[in-house]
PDB file of N, CA and C in Angstrom:
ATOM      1  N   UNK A   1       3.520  -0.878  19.978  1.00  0.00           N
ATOM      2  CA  UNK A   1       3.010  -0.566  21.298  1.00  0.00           C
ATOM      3  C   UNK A   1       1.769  -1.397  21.548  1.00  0.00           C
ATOM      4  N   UNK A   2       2.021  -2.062  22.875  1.00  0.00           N
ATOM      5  CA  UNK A   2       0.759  -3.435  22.922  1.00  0.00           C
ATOM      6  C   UNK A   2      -0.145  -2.035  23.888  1.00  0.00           C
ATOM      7  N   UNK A   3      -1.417  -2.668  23.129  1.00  0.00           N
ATOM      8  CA  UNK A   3      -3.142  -1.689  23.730  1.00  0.00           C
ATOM      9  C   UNK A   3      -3.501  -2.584  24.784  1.00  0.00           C
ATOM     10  N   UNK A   4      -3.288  -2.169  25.888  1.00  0.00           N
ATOM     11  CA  UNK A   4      -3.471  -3.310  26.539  1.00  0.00           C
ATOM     12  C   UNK A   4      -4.458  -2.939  27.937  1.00  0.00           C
ATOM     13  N   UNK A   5      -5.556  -1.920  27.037  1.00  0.00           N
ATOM     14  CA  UNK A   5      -7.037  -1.393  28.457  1.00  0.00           C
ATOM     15  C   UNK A   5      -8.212  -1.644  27.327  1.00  0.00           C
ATOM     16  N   UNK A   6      -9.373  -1.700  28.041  1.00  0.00           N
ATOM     17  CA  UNK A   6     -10.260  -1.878  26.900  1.00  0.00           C
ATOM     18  C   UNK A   6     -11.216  -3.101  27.283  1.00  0.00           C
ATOM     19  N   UNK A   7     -11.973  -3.163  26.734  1.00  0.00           N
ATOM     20  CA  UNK A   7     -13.215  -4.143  26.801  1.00  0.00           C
ATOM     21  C   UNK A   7     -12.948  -5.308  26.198  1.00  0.00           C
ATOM     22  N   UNK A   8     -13.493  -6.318  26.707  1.00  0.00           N
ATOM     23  CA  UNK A   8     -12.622  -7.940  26.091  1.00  0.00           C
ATOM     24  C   UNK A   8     -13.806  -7.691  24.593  1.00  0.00           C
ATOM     25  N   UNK A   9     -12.954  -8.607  23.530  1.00  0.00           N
ATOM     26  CA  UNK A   9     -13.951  -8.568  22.166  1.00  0.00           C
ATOM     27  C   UNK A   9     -14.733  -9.145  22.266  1.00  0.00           C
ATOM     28  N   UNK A  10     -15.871  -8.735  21.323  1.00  0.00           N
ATOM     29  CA  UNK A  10     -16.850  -9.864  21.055  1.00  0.00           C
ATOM     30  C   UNK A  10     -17.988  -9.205  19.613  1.00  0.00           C
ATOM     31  N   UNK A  11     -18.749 -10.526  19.107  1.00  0.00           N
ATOM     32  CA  UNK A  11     -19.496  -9.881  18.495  1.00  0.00           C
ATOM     33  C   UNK A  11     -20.932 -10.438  19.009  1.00  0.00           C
ATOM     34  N   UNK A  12     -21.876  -8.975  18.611  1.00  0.00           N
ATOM     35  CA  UNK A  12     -23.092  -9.425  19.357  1.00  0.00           C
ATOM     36  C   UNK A  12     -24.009 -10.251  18.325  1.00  0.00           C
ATOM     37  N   UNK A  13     -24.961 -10.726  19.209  1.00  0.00           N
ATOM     38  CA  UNK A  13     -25.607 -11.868  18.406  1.00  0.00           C
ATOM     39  C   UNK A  13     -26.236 -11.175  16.962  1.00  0.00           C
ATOM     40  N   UNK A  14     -26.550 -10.044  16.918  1.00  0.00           N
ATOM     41  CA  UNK A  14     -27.184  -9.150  15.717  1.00  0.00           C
ATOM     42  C   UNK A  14     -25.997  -9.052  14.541  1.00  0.00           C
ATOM     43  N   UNK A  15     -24.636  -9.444  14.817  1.00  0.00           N
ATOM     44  CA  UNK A  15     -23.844  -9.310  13.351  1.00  0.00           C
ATOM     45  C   UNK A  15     -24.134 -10.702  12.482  1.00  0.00           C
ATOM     46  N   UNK A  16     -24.088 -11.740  13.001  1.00  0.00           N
ATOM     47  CA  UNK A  16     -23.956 -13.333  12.477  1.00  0.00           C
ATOM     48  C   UNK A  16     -24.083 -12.909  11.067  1.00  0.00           C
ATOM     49  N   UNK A  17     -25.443 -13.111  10.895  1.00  0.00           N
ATOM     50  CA  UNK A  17     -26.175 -12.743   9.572  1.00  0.00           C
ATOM     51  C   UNK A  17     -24.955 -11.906   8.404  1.00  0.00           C
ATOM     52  N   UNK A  18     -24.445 -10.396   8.823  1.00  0.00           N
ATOM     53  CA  UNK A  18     -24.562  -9.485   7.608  1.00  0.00           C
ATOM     54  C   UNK A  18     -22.285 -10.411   7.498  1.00  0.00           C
ATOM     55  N   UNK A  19     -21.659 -11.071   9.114  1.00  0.00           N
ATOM     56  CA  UNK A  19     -20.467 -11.729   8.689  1.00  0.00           C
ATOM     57  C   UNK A  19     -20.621 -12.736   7.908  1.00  0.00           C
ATOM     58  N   UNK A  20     -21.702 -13.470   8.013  1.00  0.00           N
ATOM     59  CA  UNK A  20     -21.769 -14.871   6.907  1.00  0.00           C
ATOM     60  C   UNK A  20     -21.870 -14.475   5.761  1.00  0.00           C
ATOM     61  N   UNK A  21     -21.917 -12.875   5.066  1.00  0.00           N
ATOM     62  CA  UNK A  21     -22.306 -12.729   3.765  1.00  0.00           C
ATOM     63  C   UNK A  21     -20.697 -12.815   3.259  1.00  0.00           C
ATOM     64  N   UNK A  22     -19.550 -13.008   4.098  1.00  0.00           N
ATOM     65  CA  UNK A  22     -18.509 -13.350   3.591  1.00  0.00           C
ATOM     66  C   UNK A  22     -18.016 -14.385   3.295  1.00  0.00           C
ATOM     67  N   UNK A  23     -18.844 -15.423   3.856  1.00  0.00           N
ATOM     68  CA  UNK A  23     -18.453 -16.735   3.919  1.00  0.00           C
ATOM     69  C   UNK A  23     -18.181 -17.328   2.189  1.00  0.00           C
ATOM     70  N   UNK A  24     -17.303 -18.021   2.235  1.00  0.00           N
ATOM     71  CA  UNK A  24     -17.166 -18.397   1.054  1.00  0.00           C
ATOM     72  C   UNK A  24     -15.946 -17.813   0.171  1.00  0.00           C
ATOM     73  N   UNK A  25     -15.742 -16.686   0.934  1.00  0.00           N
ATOM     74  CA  UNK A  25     -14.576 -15.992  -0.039  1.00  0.00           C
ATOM     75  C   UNK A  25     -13.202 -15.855   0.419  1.00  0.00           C
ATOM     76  N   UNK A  26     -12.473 -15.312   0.132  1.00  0.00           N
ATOM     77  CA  UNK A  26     -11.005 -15.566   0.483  1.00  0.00           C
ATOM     78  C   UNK A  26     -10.955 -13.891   1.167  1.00  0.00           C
ATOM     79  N   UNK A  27     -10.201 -13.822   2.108  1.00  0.00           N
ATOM     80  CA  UNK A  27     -10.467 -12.762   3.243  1.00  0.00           C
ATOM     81  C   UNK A  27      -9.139 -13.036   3.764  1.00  0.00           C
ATOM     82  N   UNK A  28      -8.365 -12.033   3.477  1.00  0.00           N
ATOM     83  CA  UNK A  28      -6.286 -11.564   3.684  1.00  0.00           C
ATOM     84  C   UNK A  28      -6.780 -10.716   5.196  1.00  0.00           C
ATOM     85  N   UNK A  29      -6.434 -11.054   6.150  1.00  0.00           N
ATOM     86  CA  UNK A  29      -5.849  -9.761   7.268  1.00  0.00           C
ATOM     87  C   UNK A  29      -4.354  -9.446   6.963  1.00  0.00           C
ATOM     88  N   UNK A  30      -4.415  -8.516   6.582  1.00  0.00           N
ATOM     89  CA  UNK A  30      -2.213  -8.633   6.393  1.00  0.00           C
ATOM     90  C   UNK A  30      -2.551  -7.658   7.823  1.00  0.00           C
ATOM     91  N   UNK A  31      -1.460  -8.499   9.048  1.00  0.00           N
ATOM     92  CA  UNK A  31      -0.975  -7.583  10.215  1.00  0.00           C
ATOM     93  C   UNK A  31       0.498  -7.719  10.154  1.00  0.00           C
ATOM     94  N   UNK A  32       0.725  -6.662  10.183  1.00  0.00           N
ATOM     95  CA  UNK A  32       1.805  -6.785  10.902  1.00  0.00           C
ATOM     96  C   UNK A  32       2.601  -5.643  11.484  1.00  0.00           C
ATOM     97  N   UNK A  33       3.449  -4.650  11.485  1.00  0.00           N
ATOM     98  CA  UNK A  33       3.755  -3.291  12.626  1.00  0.00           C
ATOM     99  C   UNK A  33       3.680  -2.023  11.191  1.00  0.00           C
ATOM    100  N   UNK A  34       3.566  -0.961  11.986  1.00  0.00           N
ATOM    101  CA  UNK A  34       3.728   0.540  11.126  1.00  0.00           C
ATOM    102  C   UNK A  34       5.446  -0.064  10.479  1.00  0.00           C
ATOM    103  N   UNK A  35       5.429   0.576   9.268  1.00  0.00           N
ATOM    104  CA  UNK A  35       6.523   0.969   8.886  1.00  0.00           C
ATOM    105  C   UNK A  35       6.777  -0.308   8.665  1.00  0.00           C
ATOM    106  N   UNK A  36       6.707  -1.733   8.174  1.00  0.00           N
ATOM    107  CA  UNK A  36       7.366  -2.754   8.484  1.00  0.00           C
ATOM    108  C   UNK A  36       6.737  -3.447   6.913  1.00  0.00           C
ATOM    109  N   UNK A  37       6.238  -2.859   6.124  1.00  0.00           N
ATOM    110  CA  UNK A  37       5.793  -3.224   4.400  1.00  0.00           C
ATOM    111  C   UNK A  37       5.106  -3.460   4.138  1.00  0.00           C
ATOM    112  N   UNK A  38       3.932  -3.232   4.971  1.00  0.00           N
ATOM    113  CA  UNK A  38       2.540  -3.791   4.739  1.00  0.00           C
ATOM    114  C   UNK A  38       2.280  -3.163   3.918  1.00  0.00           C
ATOM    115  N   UNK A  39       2.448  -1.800   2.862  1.00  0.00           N
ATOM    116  CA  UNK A  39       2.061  -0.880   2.035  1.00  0.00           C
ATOM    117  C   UNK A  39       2.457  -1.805   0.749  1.00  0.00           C
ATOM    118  N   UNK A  40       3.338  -2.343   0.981  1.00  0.00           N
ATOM    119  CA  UNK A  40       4.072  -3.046  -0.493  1.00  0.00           C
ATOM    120  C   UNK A  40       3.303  -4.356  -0.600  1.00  0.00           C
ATOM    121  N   UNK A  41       2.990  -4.810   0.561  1.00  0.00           N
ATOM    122  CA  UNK A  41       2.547  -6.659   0.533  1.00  0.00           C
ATOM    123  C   UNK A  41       1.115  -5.877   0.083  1.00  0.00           C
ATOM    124  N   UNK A  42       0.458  -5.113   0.591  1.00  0.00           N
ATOM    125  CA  UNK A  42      -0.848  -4.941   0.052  1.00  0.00           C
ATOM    126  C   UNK A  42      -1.214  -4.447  -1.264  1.00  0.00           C
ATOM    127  N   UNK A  43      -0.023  -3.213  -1.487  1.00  0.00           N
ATOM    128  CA  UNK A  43      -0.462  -2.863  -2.727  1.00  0.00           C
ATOM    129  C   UNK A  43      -0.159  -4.452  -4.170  1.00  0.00           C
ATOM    130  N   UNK A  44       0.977  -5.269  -3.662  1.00  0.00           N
ATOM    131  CA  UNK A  44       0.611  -6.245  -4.848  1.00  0.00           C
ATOM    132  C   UNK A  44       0.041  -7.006  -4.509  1.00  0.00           C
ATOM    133  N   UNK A  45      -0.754  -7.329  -3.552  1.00  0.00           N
ATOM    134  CA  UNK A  45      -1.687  -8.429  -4.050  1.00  0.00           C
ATOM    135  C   UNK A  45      -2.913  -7.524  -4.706  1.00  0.00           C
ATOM    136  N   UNK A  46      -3.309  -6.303  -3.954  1.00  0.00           N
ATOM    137  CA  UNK A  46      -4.618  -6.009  -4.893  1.00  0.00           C
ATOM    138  C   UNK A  46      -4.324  -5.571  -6.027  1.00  0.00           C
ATOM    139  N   UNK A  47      -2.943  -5.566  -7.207  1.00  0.00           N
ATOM    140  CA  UNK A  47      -2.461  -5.219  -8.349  1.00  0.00           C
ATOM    141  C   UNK A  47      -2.622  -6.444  -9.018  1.00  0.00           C
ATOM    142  N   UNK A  48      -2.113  -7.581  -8.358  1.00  0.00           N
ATOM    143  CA  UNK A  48      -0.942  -9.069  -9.099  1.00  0.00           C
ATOM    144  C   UNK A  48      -2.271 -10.208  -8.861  1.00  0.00           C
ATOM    145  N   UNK A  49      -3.708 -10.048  -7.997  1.00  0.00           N
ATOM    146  CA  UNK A  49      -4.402 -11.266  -7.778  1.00  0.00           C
ATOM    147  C   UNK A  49      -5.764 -10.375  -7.610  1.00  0.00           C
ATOM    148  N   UNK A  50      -6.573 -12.052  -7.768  1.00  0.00           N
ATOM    149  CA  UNK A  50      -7.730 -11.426  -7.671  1.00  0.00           C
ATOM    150  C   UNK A  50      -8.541 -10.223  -6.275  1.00  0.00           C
ATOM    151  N   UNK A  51      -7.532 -10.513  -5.285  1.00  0.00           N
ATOM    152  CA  UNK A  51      -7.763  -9.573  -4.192  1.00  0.00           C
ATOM    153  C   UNK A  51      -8.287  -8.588  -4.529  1.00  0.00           C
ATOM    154  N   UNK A  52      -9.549  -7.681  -3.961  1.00  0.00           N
ATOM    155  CA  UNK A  52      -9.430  -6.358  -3.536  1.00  0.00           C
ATOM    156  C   UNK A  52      -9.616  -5.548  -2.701  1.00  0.00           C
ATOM    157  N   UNK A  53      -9.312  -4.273  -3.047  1.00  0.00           N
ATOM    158  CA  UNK A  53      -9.304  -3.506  -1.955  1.00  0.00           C
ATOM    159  C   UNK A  53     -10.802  -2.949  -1.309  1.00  0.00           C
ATOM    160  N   UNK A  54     -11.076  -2.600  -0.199  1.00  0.00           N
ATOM    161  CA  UNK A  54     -11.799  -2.180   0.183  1.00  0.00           C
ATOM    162  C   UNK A  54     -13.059  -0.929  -0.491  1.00  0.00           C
ATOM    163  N   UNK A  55     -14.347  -1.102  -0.592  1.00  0.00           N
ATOM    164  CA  UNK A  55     -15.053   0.011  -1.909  1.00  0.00           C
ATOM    165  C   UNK A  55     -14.785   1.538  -0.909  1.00  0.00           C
ATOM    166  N   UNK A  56     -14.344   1.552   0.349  1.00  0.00           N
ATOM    167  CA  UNK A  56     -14.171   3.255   0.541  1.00  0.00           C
ATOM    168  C   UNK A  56     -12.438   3.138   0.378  1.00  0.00           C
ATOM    169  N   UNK A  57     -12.312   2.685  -0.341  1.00  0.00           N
ATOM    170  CA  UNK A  57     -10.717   2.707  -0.614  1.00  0.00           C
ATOM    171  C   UNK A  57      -9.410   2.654  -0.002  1.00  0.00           C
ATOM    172  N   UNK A  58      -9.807   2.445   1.475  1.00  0.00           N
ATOM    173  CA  UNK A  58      -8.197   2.490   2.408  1.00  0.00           C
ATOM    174  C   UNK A  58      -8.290   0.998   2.723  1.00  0.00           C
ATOM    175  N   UNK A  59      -6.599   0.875   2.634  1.00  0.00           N
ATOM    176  CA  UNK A  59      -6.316  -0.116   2.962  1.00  0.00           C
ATOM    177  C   UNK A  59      -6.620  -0.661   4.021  1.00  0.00           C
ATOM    178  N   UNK A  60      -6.393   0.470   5.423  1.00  0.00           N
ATOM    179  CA  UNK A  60      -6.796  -0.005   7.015  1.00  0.00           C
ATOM    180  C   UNK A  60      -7.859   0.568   7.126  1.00  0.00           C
ATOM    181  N   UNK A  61      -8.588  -1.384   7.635  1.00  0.00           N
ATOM    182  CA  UNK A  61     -10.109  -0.646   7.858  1.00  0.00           C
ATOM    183  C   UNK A  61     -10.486  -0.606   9.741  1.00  0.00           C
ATOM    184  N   UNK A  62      -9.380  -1.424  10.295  1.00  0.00           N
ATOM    185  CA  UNK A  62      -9.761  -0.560  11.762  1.00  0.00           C
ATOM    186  C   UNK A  62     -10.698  -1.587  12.222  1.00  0.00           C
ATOM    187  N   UNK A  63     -11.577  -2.362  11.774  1.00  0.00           N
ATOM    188  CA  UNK A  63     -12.735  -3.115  12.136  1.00  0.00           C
ATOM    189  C   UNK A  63     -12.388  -4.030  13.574  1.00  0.00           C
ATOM    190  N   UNK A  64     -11.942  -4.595  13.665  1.00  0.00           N
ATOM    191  CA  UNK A  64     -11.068  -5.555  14.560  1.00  0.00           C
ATOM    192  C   UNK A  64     -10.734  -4.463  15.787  1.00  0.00           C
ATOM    193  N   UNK A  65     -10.208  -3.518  15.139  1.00  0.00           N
ATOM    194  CA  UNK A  65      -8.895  -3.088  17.453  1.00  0.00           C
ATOM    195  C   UNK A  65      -9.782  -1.560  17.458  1.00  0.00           C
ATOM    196  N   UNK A  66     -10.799  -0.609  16.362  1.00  0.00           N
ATOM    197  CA  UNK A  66     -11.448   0.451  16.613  1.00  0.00           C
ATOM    198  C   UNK A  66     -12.725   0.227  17.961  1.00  0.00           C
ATOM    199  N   UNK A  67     -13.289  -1.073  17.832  1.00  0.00           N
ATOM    200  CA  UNK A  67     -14.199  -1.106  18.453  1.00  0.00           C
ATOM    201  C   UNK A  67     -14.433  -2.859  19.052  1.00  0.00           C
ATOM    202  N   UNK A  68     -14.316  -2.616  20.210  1.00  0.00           N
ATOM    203  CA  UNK A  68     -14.146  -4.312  20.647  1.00  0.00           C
ATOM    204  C   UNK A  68     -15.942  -5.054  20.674  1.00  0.00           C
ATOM    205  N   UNK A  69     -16.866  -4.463  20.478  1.00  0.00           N
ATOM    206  CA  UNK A  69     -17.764  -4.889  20.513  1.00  0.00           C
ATOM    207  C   UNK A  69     -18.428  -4.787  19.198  1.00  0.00           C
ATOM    208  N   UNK A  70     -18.580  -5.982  18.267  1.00  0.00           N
ATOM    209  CA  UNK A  70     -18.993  -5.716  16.694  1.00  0.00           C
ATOM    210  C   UNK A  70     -20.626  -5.885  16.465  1.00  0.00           C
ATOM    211  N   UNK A  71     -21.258  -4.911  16.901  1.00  0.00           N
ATOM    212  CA  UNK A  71     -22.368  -4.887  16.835  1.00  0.00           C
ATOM    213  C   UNK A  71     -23.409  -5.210  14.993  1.00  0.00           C
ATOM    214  N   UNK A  72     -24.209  -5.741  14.747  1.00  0.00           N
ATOM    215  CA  UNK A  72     -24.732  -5.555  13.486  1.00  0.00           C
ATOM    216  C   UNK A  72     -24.784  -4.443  12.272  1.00  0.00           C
ATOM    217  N   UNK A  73     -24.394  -3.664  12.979  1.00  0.00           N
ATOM    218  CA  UNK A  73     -24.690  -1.919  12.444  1.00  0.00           C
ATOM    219  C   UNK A  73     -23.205  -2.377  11.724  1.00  0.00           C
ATOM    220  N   UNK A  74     -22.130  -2.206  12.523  1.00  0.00           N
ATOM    221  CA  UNK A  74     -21.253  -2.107  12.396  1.00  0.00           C
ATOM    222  C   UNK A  74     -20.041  -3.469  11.634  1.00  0.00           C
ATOM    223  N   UNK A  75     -20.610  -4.769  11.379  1.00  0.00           N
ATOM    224  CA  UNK A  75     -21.203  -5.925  11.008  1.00  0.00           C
ATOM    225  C   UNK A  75     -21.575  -5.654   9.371  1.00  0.00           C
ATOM    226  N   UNK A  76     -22.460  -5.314   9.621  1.00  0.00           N
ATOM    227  CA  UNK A  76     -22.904  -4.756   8.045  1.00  0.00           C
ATOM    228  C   UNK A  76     -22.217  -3.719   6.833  1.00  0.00           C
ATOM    229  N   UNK A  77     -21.648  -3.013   7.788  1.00  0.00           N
ATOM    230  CA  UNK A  77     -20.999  -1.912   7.176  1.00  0.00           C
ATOM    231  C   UNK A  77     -19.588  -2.520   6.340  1.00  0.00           C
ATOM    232  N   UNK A  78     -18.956  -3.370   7.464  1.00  0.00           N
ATOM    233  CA  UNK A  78     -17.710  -3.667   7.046  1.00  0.00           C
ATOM    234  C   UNK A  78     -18.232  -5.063   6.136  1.00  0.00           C
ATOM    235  N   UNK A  79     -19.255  -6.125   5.807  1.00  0.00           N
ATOM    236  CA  UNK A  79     -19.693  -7.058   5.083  1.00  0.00           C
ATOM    237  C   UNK A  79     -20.156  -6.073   3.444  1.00  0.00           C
ATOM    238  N   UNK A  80     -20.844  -5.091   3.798  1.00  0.00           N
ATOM    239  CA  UNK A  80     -21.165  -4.268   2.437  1.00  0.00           C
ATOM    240  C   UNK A  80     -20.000  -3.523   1.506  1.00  0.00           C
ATOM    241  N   UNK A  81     -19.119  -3.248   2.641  1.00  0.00           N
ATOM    242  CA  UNK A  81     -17.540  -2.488   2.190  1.00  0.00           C
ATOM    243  C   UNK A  81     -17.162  -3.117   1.612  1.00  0.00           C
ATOM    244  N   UNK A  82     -17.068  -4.659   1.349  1.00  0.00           N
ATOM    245  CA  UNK A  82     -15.966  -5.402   0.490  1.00  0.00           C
ATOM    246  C   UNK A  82     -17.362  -6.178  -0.540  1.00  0.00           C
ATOM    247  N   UNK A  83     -18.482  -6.365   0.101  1.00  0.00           N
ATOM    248  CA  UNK A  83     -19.426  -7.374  -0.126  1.00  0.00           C
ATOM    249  C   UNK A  83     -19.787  -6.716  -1.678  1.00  0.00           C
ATOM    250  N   UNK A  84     -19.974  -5.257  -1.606  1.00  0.00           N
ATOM    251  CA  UNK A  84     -20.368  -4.439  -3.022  1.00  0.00           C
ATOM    252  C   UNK A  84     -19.556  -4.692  -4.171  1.00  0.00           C
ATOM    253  N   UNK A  85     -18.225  -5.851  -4.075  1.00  0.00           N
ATOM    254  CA  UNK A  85     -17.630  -5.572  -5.462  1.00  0.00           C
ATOM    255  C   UNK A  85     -17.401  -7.067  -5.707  1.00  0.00           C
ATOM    256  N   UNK A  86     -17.256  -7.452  -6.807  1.00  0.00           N
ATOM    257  CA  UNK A  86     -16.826  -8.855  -7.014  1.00  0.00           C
ATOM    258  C   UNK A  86     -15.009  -9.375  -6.731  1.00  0.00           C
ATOM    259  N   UNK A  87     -15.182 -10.577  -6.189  1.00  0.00           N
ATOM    260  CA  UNK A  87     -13.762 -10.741  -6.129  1.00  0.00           C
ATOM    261  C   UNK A  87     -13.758 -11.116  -4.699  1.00  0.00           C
ATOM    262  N   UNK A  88     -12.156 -11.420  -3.865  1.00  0.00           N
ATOM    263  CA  UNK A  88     -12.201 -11.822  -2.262  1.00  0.00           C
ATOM    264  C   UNK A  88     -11.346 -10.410  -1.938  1.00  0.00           C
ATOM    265  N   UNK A  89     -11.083 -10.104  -0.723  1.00  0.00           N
ATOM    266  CA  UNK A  89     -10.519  -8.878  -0.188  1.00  0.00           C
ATOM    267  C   UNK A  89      -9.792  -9.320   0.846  1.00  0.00           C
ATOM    268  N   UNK A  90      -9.156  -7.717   0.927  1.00  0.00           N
ATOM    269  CA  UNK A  90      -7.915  -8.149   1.943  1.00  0.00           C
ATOM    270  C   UNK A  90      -7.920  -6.462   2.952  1.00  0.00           C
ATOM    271  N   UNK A  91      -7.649  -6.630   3.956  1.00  0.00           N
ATOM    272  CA  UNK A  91      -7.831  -5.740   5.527  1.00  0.00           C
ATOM    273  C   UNK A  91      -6.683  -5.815   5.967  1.00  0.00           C
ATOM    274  N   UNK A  92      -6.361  -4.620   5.538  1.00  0.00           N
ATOM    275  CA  UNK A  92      -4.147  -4.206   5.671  1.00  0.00           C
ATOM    276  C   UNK A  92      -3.902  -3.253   6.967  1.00  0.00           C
ATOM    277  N   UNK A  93      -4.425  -3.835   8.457  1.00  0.00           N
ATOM    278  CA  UNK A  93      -4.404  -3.044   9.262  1.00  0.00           C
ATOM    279  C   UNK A  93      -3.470  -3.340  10.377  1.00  0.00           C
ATOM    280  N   UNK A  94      -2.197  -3.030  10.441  1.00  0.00           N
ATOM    281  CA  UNK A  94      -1.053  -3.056  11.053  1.00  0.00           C
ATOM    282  C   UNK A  94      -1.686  -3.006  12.527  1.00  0.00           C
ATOM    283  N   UNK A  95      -2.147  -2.498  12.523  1.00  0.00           N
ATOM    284  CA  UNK A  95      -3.082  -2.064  14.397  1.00  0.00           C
ATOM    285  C   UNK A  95      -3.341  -2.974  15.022  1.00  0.00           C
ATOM    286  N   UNK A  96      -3.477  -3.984  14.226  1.00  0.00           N
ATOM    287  CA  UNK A  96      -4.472  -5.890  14.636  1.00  0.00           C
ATOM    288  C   UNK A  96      -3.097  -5.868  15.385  1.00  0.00           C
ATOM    289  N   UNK A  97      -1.700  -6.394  14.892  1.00  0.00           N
ATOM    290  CA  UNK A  97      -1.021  -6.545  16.042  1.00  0.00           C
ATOM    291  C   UNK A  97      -0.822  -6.272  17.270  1.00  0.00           C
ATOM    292  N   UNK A  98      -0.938  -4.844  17.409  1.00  0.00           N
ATOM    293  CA  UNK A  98      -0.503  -4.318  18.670  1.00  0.00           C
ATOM    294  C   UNK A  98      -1.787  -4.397  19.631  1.00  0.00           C
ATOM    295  N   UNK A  99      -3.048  -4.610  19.031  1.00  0.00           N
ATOM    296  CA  UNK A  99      -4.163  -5.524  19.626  1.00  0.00           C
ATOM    297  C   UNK A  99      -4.284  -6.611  19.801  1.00  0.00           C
ATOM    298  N   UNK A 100      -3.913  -7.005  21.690  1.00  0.00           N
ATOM    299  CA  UNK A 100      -3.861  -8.273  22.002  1.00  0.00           C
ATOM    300  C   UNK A 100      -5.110  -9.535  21.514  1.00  0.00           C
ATOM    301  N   UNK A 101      -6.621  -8.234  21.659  1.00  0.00           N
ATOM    302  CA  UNK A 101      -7.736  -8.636  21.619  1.00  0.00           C
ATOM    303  C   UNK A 101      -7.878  -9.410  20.145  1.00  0.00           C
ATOM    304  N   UNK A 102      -8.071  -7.896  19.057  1.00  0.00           N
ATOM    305  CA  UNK A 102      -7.693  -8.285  18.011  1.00  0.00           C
ATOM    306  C   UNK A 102      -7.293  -9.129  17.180  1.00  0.00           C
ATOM    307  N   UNK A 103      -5.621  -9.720  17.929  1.00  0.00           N
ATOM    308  CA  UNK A 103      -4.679 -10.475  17.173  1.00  0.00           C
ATOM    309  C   UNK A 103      -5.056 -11.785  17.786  1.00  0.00           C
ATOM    310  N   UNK A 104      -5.381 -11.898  18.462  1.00  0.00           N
ATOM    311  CA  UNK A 104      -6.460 -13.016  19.206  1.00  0.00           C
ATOM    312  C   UNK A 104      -7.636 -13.755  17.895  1.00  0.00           C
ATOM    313  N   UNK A 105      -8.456 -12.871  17.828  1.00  0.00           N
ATOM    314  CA  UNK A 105      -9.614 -13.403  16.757  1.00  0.00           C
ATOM    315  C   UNK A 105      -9.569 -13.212  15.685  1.00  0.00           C
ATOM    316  N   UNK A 106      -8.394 -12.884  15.356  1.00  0.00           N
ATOM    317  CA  UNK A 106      -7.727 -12.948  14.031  1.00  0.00           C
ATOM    318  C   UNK A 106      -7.300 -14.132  13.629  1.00  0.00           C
TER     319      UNK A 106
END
């Protein structure tokens, strides 16, 4: 189901900083629909490679189509979520698709 009301994306000038603390690393969006295996593509890569999963532990973190405006607060949160563990990570959120916005700046 395409989301198709909502505020165009963007991030405000206050995230730059806490997104560049990713720079450098290897960063998976797996999108793709409910029900369609993203449970299987995600669970082996964070089993079979250096990938991992997110430190509050769910696979979908929502960051991208929860909130179209990525303020620093919010910037930080999702840079510290993966940033706290060693290794590159991966963001298994089927939702990015059906977000035009989303699947856009993805």
């Amino acid at each position: 189901t395409l989301k198709v009301v909502g505020p165009a994306w963007r991030v405000a000038d206050d995230a730059g900083p806490a997104l560049a603390s990713l720079q450098g690393r290897i960063f998976v969006a797996l999108i793709g629909e409910q029900k369609s295996g993203t449970t299987l593509v995600y669970d082996a890569l964070v089993k079979g490679t250096p990938l991992r999963p997110a430190q509050n532990g769910r696979k979908e973190q929502h960051f991208f189509d929860s909130h179209h405006v990525i303020d620093g607060c919010r910037a930080k949160g999702y840079a510290n979520g993966f940033g706290g563990r060693p290794g590159d990570v991966v963001d298994a959120t089927p939702d990015y698709l059906a977000d035009p916005i989303a699947a856009l700046h993805l």
